[in-house]
Coordinates of C-alpha atoms in Angstrom, one line a residue:
M1 CA 106.7 -16.0 -67.0
A2 CA 109.8 -14.6 -69.1
A3 CA 113.3 -16.8 -68.9
G4 CA 114.4 -13.7 -66.3
S5 CA 112.5 -14.4 -63.9
A6 CA 112.7 -16.0 -60.0
S7 CA 110.6 -19.2 -61.4
A8 CA 112.3 -22.2 -61.6
A9 CA 110.0 -23.3 -64.2
P10 CA 108.4 -23.0 -66.5
S11 CA 104.6 -22.6 -66.2
P12 CA 102.4 -23.7 -68.8
R13 CA 101.0 -20.4 -71.5
F14 CA 99.7 -20.7 -74.7
I15 CA 100.2 -19.4 -78.2
V16 CA 97.0 -17.8 -80.0
G17 CA 97.0 -16.9 -83.3
F18 CA 94.6 -14.1 -85.1
K19 CA 93.1 -13.8 -88.4
A20 CA 94.6 -10.3 -90.4
G21 CA 92.9 -7.2 -88.4
A22 CA 91.4 -9.3 -85.6
A23 CA 94.1 -8.4 -83.4
D24 CA 92.0 -6.3 -80.9
K25 CA 88.8 -8.4 -81.4
A26 CA 91.2 -11.4 -80.3
N27 CA 93.0 -9.3 -77.5
A28 CA 88.6 -8.8 -76.0
A29 CA 88.6 -12.8 -76.7
V30 CA 91.4 -13.7 -74.5
I31 CA 89.9 -10.7 -71.8
R32 CA 87.0 -11.8 -72.4
E33 CA 88.6 -16.0 -70.7
R34 CA 90.7 -14.2 -68.2
G35 CA 93.4 -14.8 -70.3
N36 CA 97.3 -12.9 -68.7
V37 CA 98.5 -11.5 -72.6
K38 CA 102.4 -11.9 -72.0
R39 CA 103.7 -11.5 -74.9
K40 CA 103.0 -9.8 -78.3
I41 CA 105.2 -11.9 -81.4
G42 CA 106.7 -9.3 -83.2
G43 CA 106.2 -9.4 -86.7
M44 CA 103.1 -12.2 -86.4
N45 CA 99.4 -11.9 -85.6
A46 CA 100.0 -13.8 -82.2
M47 CA 100.9 -13.2 -78.5
S48 CA 101.8 -15.6 -75.8
V49 CA 99.2 -16.0 -72.9
E50 CA 98.4 -17.4 -69.9
L51 CA 95.1 -18.9 -69.4
S52 CA 93.2 -22.6 -68.2
A53 CA 93.5 -25.3 -70.9
A54 CA 89.7 -25.0 -70.8
A55 CA 89.7 -21.4 -71.6
A56 CA 91.7 -22.6 -75.4
E57 CA 90.0 -24.9 -75.8
A58 CA 87.3 -22.0 -76.1
L59 CA 89.1 -19.2 -77.9
R60 CA 89.4 -22.7 -80.0
T61 CA 86.7 -21.7 -81.5
D62 CA 85.9 -17.9 -81.3
P63 CA 85.9 -16.0 -85.2
N64 CA 88.2 -13.8 -84.5
I65 CA 91.2 -16.5 -83.7
A66 CA 93.4 -18.9 -86.0
Y67 CA 95.4 -21.3 -83.6
V68 CA 95.5 -21.7 -80.4
E69 CA 99.0 -23.7 -79.6
A70 CA 100.7 -24.7 -76.9
D71 CA 103.9 -22.7 -76.4
A72 CA 106.0 -25.3 -75.8
V73 CA 109.3 -24.1 -74.0
R74 CA 112.8 -23.9 -75.0
F75 CA 116.2 -24.8 -73.0
I76 CA 119.5 -24.3 -72.8
P77 CA 120.8 -27.8 -74.1
E78 CA 123.4 -28.2 -71.0
M79 CA 120.7 -27.3 -68.9
E80 CA 118.3 -29.9 -70.1
M81 CA 119.6 -32.8 -70.1
Q82 CA 122.2 -31.1 -67.3
V83 CA 125.5 -33.3 -69.4
A84 CA 128.1 -35.5 -67.9
A85 CA 129.3 -38.3 -69.4
A86 CA 130.1 -40.4 -65.7
G87 CA 127.9 -41.0 -63.2
D88 CA 130.4 -39.2 -61.1
G89 CA 130.1 -35.8 -62.4
G90 CA 133.4 -36.1 -64.9
I91 CA 133.3 -35.7 -68.7
D92 CA 136.3 -36.9 -70.3
M93 CA 138.1 -33.4 -72.0
S94 CA 140.4 -32.6 -75.1
P95 CA 142.9 -30.8 -75.2
A96 CA 141.3 -27.1 -75.7
A97 CA 143.7 -25.1 -76.8
N98 CA 147.5 -23.9 -78.1
P99 CA 149.3 -21.6 -77.9
S100 CA 149.5 -18.7 -81.3
S101 CA 152.8 -19.4 -82.8
G102 CA 152.5 -15.1 -83.9
K103 CA 151.6 -16.2 -87.2
E104 CA 147.9 -16.2 -87.8
Y105 CA 147.7 -14.3 -84.6
F106 CA 149.1 -12.0 -81.9
L107 CA 151.0 -13.9 -79.6
G108 CA 150.6 -14.5 -75.9
Q109 CA 146.6 -16.0 -76.0
R110 CA 144.9 -19.0 -76.6
V111 CA 143.7 -20.5 -79.7
P112 CA 140.7 -23.7 -79.4
Y113 CA 141.4 -26.7 -81.2
G114 CA 138.2 -25.6 -83.0
I115 CA 140.3 -23.1 -84.2
S116 CA 141.4 -24.5 -86.9
M117 CA 139.8 -27.8 -87.2
V118 CA 137.3 -25.3 -89.0
Q119 CA 140.3 -23.9 -91.0
A120 CA 139.6 -20.2 -89.5
D121 CA 143.2 -19.4 -89.8
Q122 CA 143.3 -20.3 -93.0
L123 CA 141.0 -17.4 -95.0
P124 CA 143.1 -14.8 -96.6
N125 CA 142.6 -11.2 -95.8
G126 CA 140.3 -11.8 -93.5
A127 CA 140.0 -8.8 -91.0
S128 CA 138.6 -6.9 -93.3
R129 CA 135.5 -8.5 -94.9
S130 CA 133.8 -9.7 -91.9
G131 CA 132.0 -6.0 -91.4
N132 CA 130.0 -6.5 -94.5
R133 CA 128.5 -9.5 -91.9
T134 CA 125.5 -8.9 -89.7
I135 CA 126.0 -12.2 -86.6
C136 CA 123.2 -12.5 -84.4
I137 CA 123.4 -14.1 -80.9
I138 CA 120.1 -15.4 -79.0
D139 CA 120.7 -16.3 -76.2
S140 CA 122.1 -15.6 -72.0
G141 CA 123.4 -12.2 -73.0
Y142 CA 127.4 -11.2 -73.1
D143 CA 129.3 -9.6 -71.0
R144 CA 130.3 -6.5 -72.4
A145 CA 132.4 -5.8 -69.9
H146 CA 134.6 -9.1 -70.6
E147 CA 137.5 -7.8 -72.2
D148 CA 138.0 -10.3 -75.3
L149 CA 134.6 -8.8 -76.0
N150 CA 134.4 -5.5 -75.5
N151 CA 136.3 -4.2 -78.5
N152 CA 135.2 -6.2 -81.1
G153 CA 133.3 -4.8 -83.9
T154 CA 129.9 -3.3 -83.8
V155 CA 127.4 -5.2 -81.0
T156 CA 123.9 -4.2 -80.3
G157 CA 121.8 -5.7 -78.3
E158 CA 117.7 -5.6 -76.8
Y159 CA 115.7 -4.9 -74.0
D160 CA 113.7 -7.9 -71.7
S161 CA 111.9 -6.9 -69.2
G162 CA 112.4 -10.1 -68.4
T163 CA 116.1 -11.1 -68.8
G164 CA 116.9 -8.0 -68.7
W165 CA 119.7 -6.2 -70.7
W166 CA 121.5 -8.2 -73.4
N167 CA 124.9 -6.8 -72.2
T168 CA 124.6 -8.8 -68.8
D169 CA 125.5 -12.4 -69.0
E170 CA 124.1 -14.2 -64.9
N171 CA 124.2 -17.6 -67.1
S172 CA 128.3 -17.5 -68.9
H173 CA 126.7 -19.7 -71.9
G174 CA 125.5 -16.8 -74.1
T175 CA 129.4 -15.1 -73.5
H176 CA 130.8 -18.3 -74.3
V177 CA 128.9 -18.7 -77.7
A178 CA 130.5 -15.2 -78.2
G179 CA 133.6 -15.8 -77.6
T180 CA 133.7 -19.0 -80.0
I181 CA 131.9 -16.2 -82.9
A182 CA 134.6 -13.5 -82.0
A183 CA 136.5 -13.4 -78.9
Q184 CA 139.2 -10.3 -80.5
N185 CA 142.3 -10.9 -81.7
N186 CA 144.2 -8.0 -78.9
N187 CA 148.6 -8.9 -78.1
G188 CA 148.5 -11.9 -75.0
V189 CA 144.5 -12.0 -73.9
G190 CA 142.6 -14.4 -73.8
V191 CA 141.5 -16.3 -77.1
V192 CA 141.0 -16.2 -80.0
G193 CA 137.5 -16.5 -81.9
V194 CA 136.6 -17.9 -85.6
L195 CA 136.1 -14.1 -86.6
P196 CA 138.2 -12.0 -84.4
A197 CA 138.6 -9.1 -86.7
S198 CA 136.3 -6.9 -84.3
Q199 CA 135.4 -6.3 -87.8
L200 CA 132.1 -8.5 -87.2
R201 CA 128.5 -6.9 -86.7
L202 CA 126.7 -9.1 -83.6
H203 CA 123.1 -8.3 -82.3
I204 CA 122.5 -9.8 -78.9
V205 CA 119.2 -10.8 -78.1
K206 CA 118.6 -12.5 -74.3
V207 CA 116.0 -15.3 -74.7
F208 CA 117.9 -17.5 -71.5
G209 CA 117.8 -16.1 -67.5
A210 CA 120.2 -17.5 -65.0
A211 CA 117.0 -20.1 -65.5
G212 CA 118.0 -21.4 -68.9
W213 CA 115.1 -21.7 -70.3
A214 CA 112.3 -19.2 -72.3
Y215 CA 109.4 -20.3 -74.6
S216 CA 108.8 -20.8 -78.6
S217 CA 107.4 -17.9 -78.2
E218 CA 110.0 -15.3 -77.1
L219 CA 112.0 -17.4 -79.2
A220 CA 109.9 -17.1 -82.2
D221 CA 110.1 -12.9 -81.4
A222 CA 113.6 -13.1 -80.8
A223 CA 114.6 -14.0 -84.3
N224 CA 112.0 -11.5 -85.9
K225 CA 114.0 -9.1 -83.3
C226 CA 117.3 -10.5 -85.4
A227 CA 115.3 -10.1 -88.3
A228 CA 115.3 -6.0 -87.7
A229 CA 117.9 -5.6 -86.5
G230 CA 119.9 -6.7 -90.2
A231 CA 120.7 -10.1 -89.5
N232 CA 122.5 -11.7 -91.9
I233 CA 122.7 -15.8 -89.6
I234 CA 121.0 -16.3 -86.4
S235 CA 123.0 -19.0 -84.2
M236 CA 120.8 -20.7 -81.9
S237 CA 122.5 -22.4 -78.7
L238 CA 119.1 -24.4 -77.3
S239 CA 116.6 -25.9 -78.1
G240 CA 113.3 -27.9 -76.6
P241 CA 110.8 -31.2 -77.1
A242 CA 108.1 -30.4 -79.1
P243 CA 107.9 -28.3 -82.5
S244 CA 105.1 -24.8 -82.5
M245 CA 103.8 -23.5 -85.6
T246 CA 104.6 -20.3 -84.9
E247 CA 107.9 -20.5 -83.9
Q248 CA 108.1 -22.5 -87.4
A249 CA 106.5 -20.1 -89.4
A250 CA 108.7 -17.1 -88.1
F251 CA 111.4 -19.1 -89.2
D252 CA 110.6 -19.5 -92.5
A253 CA 109.2 -17.1 -92.6
L254 CA 113.1 -15.9 -91.9
A255 CA 114.8 -18.4 -94.5
A256 CA 112.7 -16.3 -97.2
K257 CA 113.8 -13.7 -96.1
G258 CA 117.5 -14.9 -97.1
I259 CA 118.4 -15.3 -93.7
L260 CA 120.1 -18.4 -92.5
S261 CA 119.4 -20.1 -88.8
I262 CA 121.3 -22.3 -87.7
A263 CA 120.5 -24.4 -83.7
A264 CA 121.6 -26.7 -82.2
A265 CA 120.8 -30.6 -82.3
S266 CA 120.6 -30.5 -79.1
N267 CA 122.1 -33.2 -76.2
A268 CA 120.6 -36.1 -74.8
G269 CA 122.6 -38.9 -77.0
T270 CA 119.2 -39.6 -79.4
P271 CA 117.7 -39.7 -82.7
A272 CA 115.1 -37.2 -80.6
M273 CA 114.7 -34.7 -83.0
R274 CA 114.6 -31.6 -80.9
W275 CA 113.2 -28.2 -82.5
P276 CA 114.0 -25.5 -83.7
A277 CA 117.2 -27.9 -85.3
G278 CA 114.2 -30.1 -86.2
Y279 CA 112.8 -27.8 -89.1
A280 CA 113.7 -27.9 -92.7
S281 CA 114.5 -23.7 -93.0
V282 CA 116.6 -24.2 -90.2
V283 CA 120.7 -25.8 -90.3
S284 CA 120.9 -28.2 -87.6
V285 CA 124.3 -28.8 -86.4
G286 CA 126.2 -32.3 -84.6
A287 CA 129.2 -32.7 -81.9
L288 CA 132.7 -33.0 -82.0
D289 CA 135.7 -34.2 -80.1
S290 CA 139.0 -32.5 -81.0
N291 CA 140.1 -36.2 -82.9
K292 CA 136.2 -34.9 -84.9
Q293 CA 135.0 -38.0 -83.1
W294 CA 131.2 -38.1 -82.7
A295 CA 129.8 -36.6 -79.1
T296 CA 128.2 -40.1 -78.0
F297 CA 125.4 -37.0 -76.3
S298 CA 124.9 -35.0 -79.6
N299 CA 121.9 -36.7 -80.9
Y300 CA 122.2 -38.1 -84.2
N301 CA 119.1 -37.9 -87.2
A302 CA 118.2 -37.3 -90.5
K303 CA 118.4 -34.0 -89.2
V304 CA 122.1 -33.2 -88.5
E305 CA 123.5 -31.6 -91.5
L306 CA 127.1 -29.8 -90.0
S307 CA 129.1 -31.3 -87.3
A308 CA 131.6 -28.7 -85.7
P309 CA 134.0 -29.3 -83.0
G310 CA 131.4 -29.0 -79.6
V311 CA 134.1 -31.0 -76.6
N312 CA 135.4 -29.3 -74.4
V313 CA 135.3 -25.7 -75.7
L314 CA 137.4 -22.6 -73.8
S315 CA 136.0 -19.7 -74.7
T316 CA 134.4 -16.2 -73.0
V317 CA 132.6 -16.8 -70.2
P318 CA 132.0 -13.4 -67.5
M319 CA 134.3 -11.9 -66.1
N320 CA 136.1 -14.3 -63.1
T321 CA 133.1 -15.9 -62.8
A322 CA 135.0 -19.3 -64.4
T323 CA 137.8 -21.2 -61.7
A324 CA 141.5 -22.2 -63.4
S325 CA 143.8 -24.7 -61.7
E326 CA 147.6 -25.1 -60.6
L327 CA 148.9 -27.9 -59.2
K328 CA 152.8 -28.5 -57.9
V329 CA 153.8 -31.4 -56.5
G330 CA 157.1 -31.5 -55.1
A331 CA 159.5 -30.3 -57.8
T332 CA 156.5 -31.7 -60.0
T333 CA 154.0 -29.0 -61.7
Y334 CA 150.9 -30.4 -63.4
A335 CA 148.0 -29.3 -65.8
P336 CA 144.8 -30.6 -63.3
G337 CA 141.2 -29.8 -64.9
P338 CA 138.9 -27.7 -62.9
M339 CA 136.1 -29.0 -60.1
T340 CA 133.5 -27.2 -60.3
F341 CA 131.9 -25.9 -57.3
S342 CA 135.6 -25.7 -56.3
A343 CA 136.0 -23.6 -53.2
R344 CA 138.4 -20.1 -54.6
A345 CA 142.2 -21.1 -52.3
T346 CA 145.2 -21.9 -52.0
R347 CA 146.6 -25.3 -49.6
T348 CA 149.9 -26.9 -48.9
A349 CA 150.0 -29.6 -47.7
P350 CA 151.7 -33.6 -47.8
L351 CA 149.9 -35.2 -50.7
A352 CA 148.5 -38.4 -49.0
D353 CA 147.1 -40.9 -51.0
F354 CA 142.7 -41.3 -50.0
G355 CA 141.8 -44.4 -52.2
L356 CA 139.3 -44.1 -53.2
G357 CA 137.8 -41.5 -50.7
T358 CA 133.7 -44.0 -49.8
S359 CA 134.6 -43.0 -46.1
V360 CA 136.4 -40.9 -43.5
N361 CA 139.8 -41.1 -43.1
A362 CA 141.4 -38.9 -39.8
A363 CA 144.4 -39.7 -41.8
V364 CA 144.6 -37.1 -44.0
A365 CA 143.9 -34.5 -41.6
G366 CA 146.2 -31.2 -42.5
K367 CA 147.1 -33.6 -45.4
V368 CA 145.6 -32.9 -49.5
C369 CA 144.0 -35.8 -50.6
L370 CA 145.1 -37.7 -54.0
I371 CA 141.3 -40.2 -54.9
E372 CA 141.3 -41.9 -57.7
R373 CA 138.0 -42.1 -59.5
G374 CA 135.0 -44.1 -59.0
A375 CA 132.6 -45.5 -57.0
I376 CA 130.8 -42.4 -55.6
S377 CA 130.4 -38.7 -57.0
F378 CA 133.0 -36.5 -56.5
G379 CA 131.4 -34.5 -54.2
A380 CA 130.6 -37.2 -52.1
K381 CA 134.9 -37.9 -52.4
V382 CA 135.7 -34.3 -51.3
A383 CA 133.3 -34.2 -48.8
N384 CA 134.9 -37.4 -47.5
C385 CA 138.5 -35.2 -47.7
E386 CA 136.3 -32.5 -45.4
A387 CA 135.1 -34.4 -42.7
S388 CA 138.2 -35.9 -42.2
G389 CA 140.2 -32.9 -42.2
G390 CA 142.3 -32.8 -45.4
V391 CA 142.8 -29.2 -47.2
G392 CA 142.7 -29.5 -50.6
A393 CA 141.4 -32.6 -52.9
I394 CA 142.9 -33.9 -56.1
V395 CA 141.1 -36.6 -57.8
Y396 CA 142.6 -38.9 -60.6
N397 CA 140.7 -40.2 -63.9
S398 CA 141.0 -44.4 -63.6
L399 CA 142.5 -47.0 -66.1
G400 CA 144.1 -45.2 -68.3
G401 CA 142.4 -42.2 -68.6
G402 CA 142.5 -38.6 -69.9
S403 CA 142.5 -35.2 -68.2
F404 CA 139.0 -34.5 -67.2
A405 CA 136.5 -31.8 -66.3
G406 CA 134.6 -32.4 -62.7
T407 CA 131.8 -30.9 -60.3
L408 CA 130.5 -31.8 -57.0
G409 CA 127.5 -31.2 -58.0
A410 CA 126.6 -27.8 -55.8
P411 CA 128.2 -25.0 -53.6
G412 CA 129.8 -25.6 -50.3
S413 CA 133.2 -27.2 -50.8
T414 CA 136.0 -24.9 -48.2
I415 CA 138.9 -26.6 -49.4
P416 CA 140.4 -26.2 -53.6
S417 CA 140.1 -29.6 -55.7
M418 CA 140.3 -30.3 -58.7
T419 CA 141.3 -33.7 -61.7
A420 CA 143.9 -35.4 -63.1
S421 CA 144.6 -37.7 -65.5
A422 CA 144.9 -41.5 -65.1
A423 CA 148.5 -40.1 -65.3
E424 CA 149.7 -37.2 -63.6
G425 CA 148.2 -39.7 -60.8
A426 CA 149.4 -42.0 -61.2
A427 CA 154.1 -39.8 -60.8
M428 CA 151.8 -38.3 -57.7
K429 CA 151.1 -41.8 -55.6
A430 CA 155.3 -42.3 -56.2
Q431 CA 155.9 -38.8 -55.0
L432 CA 153.2 -38.9 -51.6
G433 CA 154.3 -37.1 -48.3
Q434 CA 156.0 -34.8 -50.3
S435 CA 154.3 -30.8 -50.7
A436 CA 151.4 -30.7 -52.7
T437 CA 150.8 -26.5 -53.5
L438 CA 146.7 -26.6 -54.8
T439 CA 145.5 -23.4 -56.2
V440 CA 141.9 -23.0 -58.3
R441 CA 140.6 -18.8 -58.5
G442 CA 138.9 -17.2 -60.3
D443 CA 139.0 -17.1 -64.3
H444 CA 137.9 -16.1 -67.4
Y445 CA 137.8 -18.6 -69.0
A446 CA 136.7 -21.9 -69.3
G447 CA 135.8 -25.7 -71.7
F448 CA 132.1 -26.3 -72.4
N449 CA 130.9 -29.5 -73.6
G450 CA 127.7 -29.5 -75.9
T451 CA 126.4 -29.0 -79.3
S452 CA 125.5 -25.4 -77.9
M453 CA 129.5 -24.8 -78.6
A454 CA 129.4 -26.8 -82.1
T455 CA 126.8 -24.0 -83.0
P456 CA 128.6 -20.8 -82.4
H457 CA 131.1 -22.7 -85.0
V458 CA 129.5 -23.3 -87.7
A459 CA 127.4 -19.8 -87.2
A460 CA 130.8 -18.2 -87.6
V461 CA 132.2 -20.2 -89.7
A462 CA 128.9 -19.3 -92.4
G463 CA 129.7 -15.4 -91.7
L464 CA 133.3 -15.9 -92.6
V465 CA 132.6 -17.1 -96.1
W466 CA 129.2 -14.8 -96.3
S467 CA 131.7 -12.4 -95.8
Y468 CA 133.9 -13.0 -98.9
F469 CA 130.2 -14.1 -101.0
P470 CA 128.0 -11.5 -99.9
M471 CA 126.6 -11.4 -103.0
C472 CA 125.0 -15.0 -102.5
S473 CA 122.5 -16.4 -100.7
A474 CA 122.1 -17.6 -98.0
D475 CA 121.0 -21.1 -99.8
Q476 CA 123.8 -21.0 -101.9
I477 CA 126.1 -20.1 -98.3
R478 CA 123.9 -23.0 -96.6
T479 CA 124.6 -25.6 -99.6
A480 CA 128.4 -24.3 -99.7
L481 CA 129.1 -25.6 -96.6
G482 CA 127.3 -28.2 -97.3
A483 CA 129.1 -29.3 -100.3
T484 CA 132.5 -29.1 -99.2
A485 CA 132.0 -30.8 -95.5
E486 CA 134.8 -33.3 -94.0
D487 CA 133.1 -36.3 -94.9
L488 CA 133.1 -38.2 -91.2
G489 CA 131.7 -41.4 -90.1
T490 CA 129.8 -44.0 -93.1
P491 CA 130.2 -42.6 -96.3
G492 CA 127.7 -39.4 -97.9
R493 CA 125.7 -38.7 -95.3
D494 CA 124.6 -40.0 -91.7
V495 CA 122.5 -38.9 -88.7
K496 CA 125.7 -38.8 -86.1
Y497 CA 128.2 -36.4 -88.3
G498 CA 125.1 -35.7 -91.1
F499 CA 127.4 -33.8 -94.2
G500 CA 130.5 -33.0 -91.5
L501 CA 132.8 -31.1 -90.0
V502 CA 131.8 -28.4 -91.0
R503 CA 134.5 -26.2 -93.3
A504 CA 135.2 -22.3 -94.2
K505 CA 138.5 -22.4 -96.4
A506 CA 136.8 -25.4 -98.7
A507 CA 133.9 -23.7 -98.1
Y508 CA 135.8 -20.2 -100.3
D509 CA 136.8 -22.2 -102.5
Y510 CA 134.3 -23.9 -104.1
L511 CA 132.3 -20.8 -103.9
A512 CA 135.4 -18.4 -105.3
A513 CA 134.5 -21.9 -108.3
N514 CA 131.6 -21.2 -108.6
H515 CA 129.8 -18.5 -107.8
C516 CA 127.4 -18.3 -106.2
K517 CA 126.2 -21.3 -108.3
N518 CA 124.1 -24.5 -106.4

């Protein structure tokens, strides 16, 4: 069953590798063992097959079969781990973006903090160079109708019988990744990406549907489709807990062809290795926050090679699928954080103290609940407010905590809800009884967390730098990025940061001085 199916979990499959010239005999052997071929892997003597474990053992003895291995599962890391920094469902937020000064980018746009962190705004004449590179994004698709992605150079893609057309995105993940790479520099609209000049060539291969998982056979096939489309760089914000010899062979072959593959280290916050980032032929990317500190969810091991922004990264999502929150109490306008699964509505009512929100209290009926973070989940707090007759909810941080993103855990709430920092909560405590207006509306941009968000920063920086030195090889670009990364943490390469923060201008200067010499 393909990743785009309605199945909530993957069913077991095997990859059957066959000897050169033995495709027909291998197919016959699979049929004999009552197997069901699900995918023939492009560019390889291999196919993905549904069959029993006993049948897999039988195939291993067939003289036409080279090997049989489990078809490992690959996930969007955020969905694999259901990442949250706290048990109540909240993730602390760093500053997502700053307004454009009009110098590097048109006024009216928000410039995500990662753009300057990776020095994407420091290269000369960037608008005219990136058209000589192609970045292939293997993910959940691309919202071609998005206001910040609908005119950003040449974008092509693939149709897949399991996941559908490349230019739709039921998951939001792929569109977010694409925005970090190539959101347009267009006056007054949205955000900008690392390569915003509408010159870059993108190729999209959609391996994830709404369920957020795929098989390693599908990833190997997708990577070979990237190569066939002329990709120089492959960006993969995905991972899985088991390696695959088929997948490794695919990426090793692509590296030999001069293609640079880049993947997320994953988000368990442990030393666990994840693949494809674990292969030597793939660059493994860890995540940093806006202060260049290691993100505590980012996996750390000897394979981590580069780091990039991955906490509260603001980027594009399919149109109107995100939420924007607005809050005014009395004469004071606040900047609240988002609450996933909040109802979209506007409510105005007196502000009332609801404590920790651990129980129903009729005293807040017809009022906006001001709730302190802690003790129970956000979903339970907001549900108690709603059961008490409250018309809106604000959950503020405790113990001096800053802004954060929350989640109710599931849809179903009928009142608008949002988050606030501890300082904002303290200020609102002094405004109890005043009129509070909460608005939660649809938006086209969202802040995401994960090594998935760090990966496209590295892929885009590689494309940006390489566009100035197209005569360099993929290995030379990889070496330059590592040699010029900002060393963070323990001096030298370490398990959390790798070589450090990827830097476009530093890599450009290195190559300008060394002329593609490692």
